[in-house]
Short mmCIF file of C-alpha atoms in Angstrom, two decimals:
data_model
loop_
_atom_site.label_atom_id
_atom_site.label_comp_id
_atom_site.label_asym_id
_atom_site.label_seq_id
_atom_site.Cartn_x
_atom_site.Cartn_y
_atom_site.Cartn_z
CA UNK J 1 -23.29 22.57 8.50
CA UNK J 2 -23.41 25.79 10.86
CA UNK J 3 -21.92 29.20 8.97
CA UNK J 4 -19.77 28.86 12.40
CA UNK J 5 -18.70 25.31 11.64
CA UNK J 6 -18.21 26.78 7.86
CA UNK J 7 -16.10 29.56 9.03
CA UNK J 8 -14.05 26.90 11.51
CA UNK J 9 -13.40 24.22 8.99
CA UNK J 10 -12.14 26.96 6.74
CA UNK J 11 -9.41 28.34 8.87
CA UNK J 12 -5.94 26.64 9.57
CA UNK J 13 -6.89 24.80 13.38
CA UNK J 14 -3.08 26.43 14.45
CA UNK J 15 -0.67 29.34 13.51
CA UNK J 16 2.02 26.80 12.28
CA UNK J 17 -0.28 25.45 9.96
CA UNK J 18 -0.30 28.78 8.21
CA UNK J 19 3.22 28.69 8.05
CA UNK J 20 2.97 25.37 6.84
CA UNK J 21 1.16 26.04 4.27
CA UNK J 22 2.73 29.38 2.88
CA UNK J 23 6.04 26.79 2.89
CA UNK J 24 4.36 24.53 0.97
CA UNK J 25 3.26 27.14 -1.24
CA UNK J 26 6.72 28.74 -1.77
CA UNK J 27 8.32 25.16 -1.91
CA UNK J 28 8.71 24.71 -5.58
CA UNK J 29 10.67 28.33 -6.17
CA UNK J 30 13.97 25.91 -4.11
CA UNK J 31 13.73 23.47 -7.17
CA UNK J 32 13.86 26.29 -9.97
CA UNK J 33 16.56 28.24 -7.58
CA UNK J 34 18.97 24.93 -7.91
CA UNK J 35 19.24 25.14 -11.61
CA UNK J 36 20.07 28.88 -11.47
CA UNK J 37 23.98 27.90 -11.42
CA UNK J 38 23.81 25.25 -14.32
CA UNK J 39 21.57 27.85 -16.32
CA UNK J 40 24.09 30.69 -15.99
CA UNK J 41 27.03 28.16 -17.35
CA UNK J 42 24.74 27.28 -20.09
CA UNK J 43 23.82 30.90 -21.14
CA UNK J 44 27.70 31.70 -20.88
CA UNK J 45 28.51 28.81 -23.43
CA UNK J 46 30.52 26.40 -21.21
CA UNK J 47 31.31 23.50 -22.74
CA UNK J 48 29.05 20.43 -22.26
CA UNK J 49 26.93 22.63 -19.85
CA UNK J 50 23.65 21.75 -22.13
CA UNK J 51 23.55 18.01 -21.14
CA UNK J 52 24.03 18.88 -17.07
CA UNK J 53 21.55 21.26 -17.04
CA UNK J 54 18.79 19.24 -19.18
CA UNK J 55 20.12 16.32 -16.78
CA UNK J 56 19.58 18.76 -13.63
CA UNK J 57 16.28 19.81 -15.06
CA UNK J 58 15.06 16.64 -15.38
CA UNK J 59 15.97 15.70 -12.19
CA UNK J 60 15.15 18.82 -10.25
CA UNK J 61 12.25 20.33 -12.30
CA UNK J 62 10.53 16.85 -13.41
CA UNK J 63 10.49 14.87 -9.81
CA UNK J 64 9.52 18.35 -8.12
CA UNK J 65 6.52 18.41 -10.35
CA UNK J 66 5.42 14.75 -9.93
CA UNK J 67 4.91 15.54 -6.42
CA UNK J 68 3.72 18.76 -6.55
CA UNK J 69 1.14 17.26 -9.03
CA UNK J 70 0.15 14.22 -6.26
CA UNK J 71 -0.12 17.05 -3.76
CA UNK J 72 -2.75 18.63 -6.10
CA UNK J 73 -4.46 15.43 -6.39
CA UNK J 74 -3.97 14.53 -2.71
CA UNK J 75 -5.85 17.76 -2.11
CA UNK J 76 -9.57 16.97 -2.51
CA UNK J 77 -9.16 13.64 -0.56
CA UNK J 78 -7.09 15.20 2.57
CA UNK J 79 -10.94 16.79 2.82
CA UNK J 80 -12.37 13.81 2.01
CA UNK J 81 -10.96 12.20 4.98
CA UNK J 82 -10.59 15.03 7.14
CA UNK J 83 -13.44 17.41 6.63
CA UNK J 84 -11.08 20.31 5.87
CA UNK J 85 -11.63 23.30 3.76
CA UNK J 86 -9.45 25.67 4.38
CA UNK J 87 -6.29 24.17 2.54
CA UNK J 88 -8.44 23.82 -0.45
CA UNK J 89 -6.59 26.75 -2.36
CA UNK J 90 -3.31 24.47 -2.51
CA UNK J 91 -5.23 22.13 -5.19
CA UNK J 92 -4.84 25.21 -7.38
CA UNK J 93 -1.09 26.75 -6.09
CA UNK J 94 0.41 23.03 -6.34
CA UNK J 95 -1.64 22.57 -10.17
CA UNK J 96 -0.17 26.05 -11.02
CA UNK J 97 3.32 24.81 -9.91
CA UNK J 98 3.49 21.87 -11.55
CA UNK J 99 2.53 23.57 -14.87
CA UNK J 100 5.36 25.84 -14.13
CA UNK J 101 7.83 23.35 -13.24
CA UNK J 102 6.95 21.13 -16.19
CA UNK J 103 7.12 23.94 -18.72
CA UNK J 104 10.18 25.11 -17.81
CA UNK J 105 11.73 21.55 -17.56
CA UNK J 106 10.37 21.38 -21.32
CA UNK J 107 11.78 24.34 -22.30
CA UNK J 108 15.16 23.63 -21.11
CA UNK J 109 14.75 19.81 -22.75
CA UNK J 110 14.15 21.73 -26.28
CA UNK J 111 16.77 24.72 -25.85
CA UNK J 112 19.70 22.12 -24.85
CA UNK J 113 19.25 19.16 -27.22
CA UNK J 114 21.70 18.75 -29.43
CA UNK J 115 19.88 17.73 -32.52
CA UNK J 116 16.95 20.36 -32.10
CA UNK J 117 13.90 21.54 -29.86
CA UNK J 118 11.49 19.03 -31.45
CA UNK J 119 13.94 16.27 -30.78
CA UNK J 120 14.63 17.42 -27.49
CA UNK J 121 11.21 17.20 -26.30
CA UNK J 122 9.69 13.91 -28.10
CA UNK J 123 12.81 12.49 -29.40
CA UNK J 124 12.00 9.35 -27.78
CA UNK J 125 8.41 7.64 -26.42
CA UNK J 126 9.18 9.19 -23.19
CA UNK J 127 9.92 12.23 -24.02
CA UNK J 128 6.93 12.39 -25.96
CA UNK J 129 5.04 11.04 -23.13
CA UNK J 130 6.56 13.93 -20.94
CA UNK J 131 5.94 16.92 -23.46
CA UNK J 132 2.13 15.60 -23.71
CA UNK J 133 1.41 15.05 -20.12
CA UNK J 134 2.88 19.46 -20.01
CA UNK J 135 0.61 20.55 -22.66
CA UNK J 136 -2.55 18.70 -22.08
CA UNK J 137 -2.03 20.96 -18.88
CA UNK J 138 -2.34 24.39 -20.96
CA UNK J 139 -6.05 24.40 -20.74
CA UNK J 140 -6.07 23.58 -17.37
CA UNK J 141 -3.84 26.07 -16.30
CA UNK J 142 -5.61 28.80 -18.36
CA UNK J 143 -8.79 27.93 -16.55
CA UNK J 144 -7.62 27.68 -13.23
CA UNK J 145 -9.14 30.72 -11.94
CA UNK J 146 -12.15 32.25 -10.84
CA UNK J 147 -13.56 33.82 -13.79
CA UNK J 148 -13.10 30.26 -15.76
CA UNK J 149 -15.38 28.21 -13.29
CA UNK J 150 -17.85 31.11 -13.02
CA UNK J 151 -18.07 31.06 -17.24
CA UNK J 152 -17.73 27.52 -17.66
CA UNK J 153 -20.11 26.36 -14.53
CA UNK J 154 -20.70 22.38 -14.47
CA UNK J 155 -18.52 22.59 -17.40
CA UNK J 156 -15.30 23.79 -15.71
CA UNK J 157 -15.07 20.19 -13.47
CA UNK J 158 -15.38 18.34 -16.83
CA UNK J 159 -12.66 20.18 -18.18
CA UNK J 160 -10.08 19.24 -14.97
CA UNK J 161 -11.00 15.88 -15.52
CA UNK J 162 -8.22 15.78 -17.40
CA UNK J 163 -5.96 15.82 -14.91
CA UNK J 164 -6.51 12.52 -14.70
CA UNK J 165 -5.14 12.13 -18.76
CA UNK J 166 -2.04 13.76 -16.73
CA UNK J 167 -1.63 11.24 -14.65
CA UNK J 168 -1.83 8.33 -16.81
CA UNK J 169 0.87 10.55 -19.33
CA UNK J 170 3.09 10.75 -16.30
CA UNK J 171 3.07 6.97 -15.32
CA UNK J 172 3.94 6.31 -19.10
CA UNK J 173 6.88 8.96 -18.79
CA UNK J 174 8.20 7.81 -15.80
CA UNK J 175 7.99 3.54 -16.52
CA UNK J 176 9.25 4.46 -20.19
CA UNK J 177 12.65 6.42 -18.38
CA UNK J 178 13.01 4.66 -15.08
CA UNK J 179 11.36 0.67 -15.89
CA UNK J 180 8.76 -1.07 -14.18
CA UNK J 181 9.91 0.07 -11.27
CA UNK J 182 8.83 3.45 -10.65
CA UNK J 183 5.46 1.53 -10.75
CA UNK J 184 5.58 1.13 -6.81
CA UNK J 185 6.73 4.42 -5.86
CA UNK J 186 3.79 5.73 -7.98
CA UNK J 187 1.40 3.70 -6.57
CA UNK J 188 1.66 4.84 -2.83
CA UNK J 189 2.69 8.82 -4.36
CA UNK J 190 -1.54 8.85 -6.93
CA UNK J 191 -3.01 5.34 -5.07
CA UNK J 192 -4.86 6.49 -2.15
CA UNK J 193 -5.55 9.87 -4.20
CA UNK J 194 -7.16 8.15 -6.65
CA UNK J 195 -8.51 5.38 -4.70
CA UNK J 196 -10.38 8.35 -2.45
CA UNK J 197 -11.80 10.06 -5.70
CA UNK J 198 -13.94 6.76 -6.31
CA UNK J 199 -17.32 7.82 -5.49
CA UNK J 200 -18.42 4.50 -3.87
CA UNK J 201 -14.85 4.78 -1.46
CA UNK J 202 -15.91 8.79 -0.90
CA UNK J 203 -19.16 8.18 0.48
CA UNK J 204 -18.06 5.18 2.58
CA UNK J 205 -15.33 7.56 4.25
CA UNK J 206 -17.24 10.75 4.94
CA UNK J 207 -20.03 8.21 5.77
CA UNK J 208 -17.75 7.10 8.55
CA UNK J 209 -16.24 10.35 9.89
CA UNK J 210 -19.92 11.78 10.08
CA UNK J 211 -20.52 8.49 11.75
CA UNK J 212 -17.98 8.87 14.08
CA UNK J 213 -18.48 12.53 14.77
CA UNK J 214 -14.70 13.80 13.93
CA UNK J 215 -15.12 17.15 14.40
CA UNK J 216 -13.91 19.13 11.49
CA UNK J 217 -10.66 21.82 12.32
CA UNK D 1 -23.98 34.80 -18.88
CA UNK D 2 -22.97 32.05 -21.34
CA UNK D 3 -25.90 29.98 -22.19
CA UNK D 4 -25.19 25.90 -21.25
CA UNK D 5 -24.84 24.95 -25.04
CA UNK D 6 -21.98 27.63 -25.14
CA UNK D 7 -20.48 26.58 -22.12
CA UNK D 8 -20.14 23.19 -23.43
CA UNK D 9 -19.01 24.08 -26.60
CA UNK D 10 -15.91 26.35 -24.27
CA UNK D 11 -15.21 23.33 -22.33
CA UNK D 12 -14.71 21.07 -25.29
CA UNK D 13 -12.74 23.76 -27.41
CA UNK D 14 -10.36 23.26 -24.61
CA UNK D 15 -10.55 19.90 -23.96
CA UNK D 16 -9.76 19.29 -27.90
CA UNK D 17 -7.42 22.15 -27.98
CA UNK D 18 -5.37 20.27 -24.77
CA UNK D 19 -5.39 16.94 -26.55
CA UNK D 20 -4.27 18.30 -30.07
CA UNK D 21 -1.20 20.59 -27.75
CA UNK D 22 -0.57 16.77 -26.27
CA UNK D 23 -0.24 14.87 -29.82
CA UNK D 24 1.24 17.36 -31.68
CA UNK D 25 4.91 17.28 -30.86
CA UNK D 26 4.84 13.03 -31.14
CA UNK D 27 3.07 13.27 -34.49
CA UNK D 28 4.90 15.84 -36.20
CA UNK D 29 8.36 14.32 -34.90
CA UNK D 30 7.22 10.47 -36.19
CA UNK D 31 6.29 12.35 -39.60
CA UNK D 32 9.65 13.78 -39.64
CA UNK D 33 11.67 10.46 -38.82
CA UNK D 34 9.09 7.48 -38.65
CA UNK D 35 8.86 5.21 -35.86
CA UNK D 36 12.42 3.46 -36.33
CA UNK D 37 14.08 6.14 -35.39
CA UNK D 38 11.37 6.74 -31.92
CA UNK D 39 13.63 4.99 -29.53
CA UNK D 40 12.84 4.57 -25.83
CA UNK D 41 16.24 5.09 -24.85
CA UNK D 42 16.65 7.59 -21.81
CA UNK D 43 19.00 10.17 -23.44
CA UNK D 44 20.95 10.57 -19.87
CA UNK D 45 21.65 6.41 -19.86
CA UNK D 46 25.43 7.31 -19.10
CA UNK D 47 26.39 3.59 -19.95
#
């Protein structure tokens, strides 16, 4: 590849796209901003205010971050399939969010439950499973930045490999809480991410799109 | 520059340091109250 083709490939193909992207960026601030009311009734003591806002947590906080984390997983394999670079920098923003969002949805699970912050955050299996899918992201939030992958080298993709560990943590979370049924949902949200991550199914698709000469935008 | 032996050794003090941050909570609240009391119970089952 060209530095020209480089330099295309790494720039959004329109002006919306920028736009786009910035949105998708800022996305995750709406879920945090919807909790704002429940979190001012909880600092001001109103009765029974703990359970709706560890409810609206949960519901706001915890589904924003599953999808925030399949959009950091969907990242690598949108330029997998497409040949993109440029929108590689969301892979970190959306794995930064959905630190965020999950920290602060554990937070507000230990400061509102009723029988303590250790019951409140692995009280029950999925719980548990929730609280350990958030912290086995610490290390991979700390790293998450330039310095880390210059240090750690080779290393540093080792160490995100446990995003995967996330993943898995997350699909017991969610079947634990919702049944057997989230199963499907989560199969088309971390399927084809994962499916595209499979070295054998990589090569075969950029095989193809070099094959077919898609130029890359 | 960080020899490759002491990169490794980095990437594994996290990689151990993630999966003890991961365990911890489960393991110190099934010391507290055993696994009878480690329902799996959604606490917002309204019913």
């Amino acid at each position: 590849m060209t530095t020209t083709q480089i330099r295309e490939s790494s720039a959004p193909p329109r002006v919306w796209w920028r736009y786009a992207v910035w949105a998708a960026r800022l996305l995750p601030v709406a879920a945090i901003a919807t909790l704002l009311p429940g979190a001012a009734a909880f600092l001001a003591g109103d009765p029974g205010s703990a359970f709706a806002l560890a409810k609206q947590a949960n519901d706001a906080l915890g589904v924003t971050a599953v999808f925030t984390l399949a959009g950091t997983l969907a990242v690598g394999p949108v330029g997998t399939v497409t040949g993109w670079r440029w929108h590689l920098i969301l892979g970190r923003d959306l794995g930064l969010w959905t630190f965020c969002l999950a920290m602060l949805d554990l937070f507000i699970a230990a400061v509102t439950a009723p029988a303590g912050w250790l019951d409140g955050i692995a009280g029950t299996a999925f719980l548990a499973a929730g609280a350990a899918a958030t912290l086995v992201m610490v290390p991979l939030a700390v790293t998450s930045n330039r310095l880390s992958m210059h240090l750690l080298g080779g290393f540093w993709k080792v160490l995100h490999k446990m995003v995967y560990l996330v993943v898995g943590l997350v699909i017991v979370h969610l079947v634990l809480l919702i049944g057997p049924g989230a199963l499907g949902p989560l199969a088309v949200l971390f399927g084809p991410s994962l499916a595209l991550r499979v070295p054998a199914v990589r090569r075969a698709v950029v095989r193809r799109r070099k094959a077919r000469n898609v130029p890359a935008c | 520059m960080l020899t490759i032996r002491a990169r490794r050794a980095v990437a594994a003090a996290f990689i151990a340091i993630g999966v003890l941050l991961a365990a911890a909570p489960a393991a110190v609240e099934l010391h507290a109250h055993g696994w009878d009391s480690w329902t799996v119970a959604p606490p917002f089952d309204d019913t």
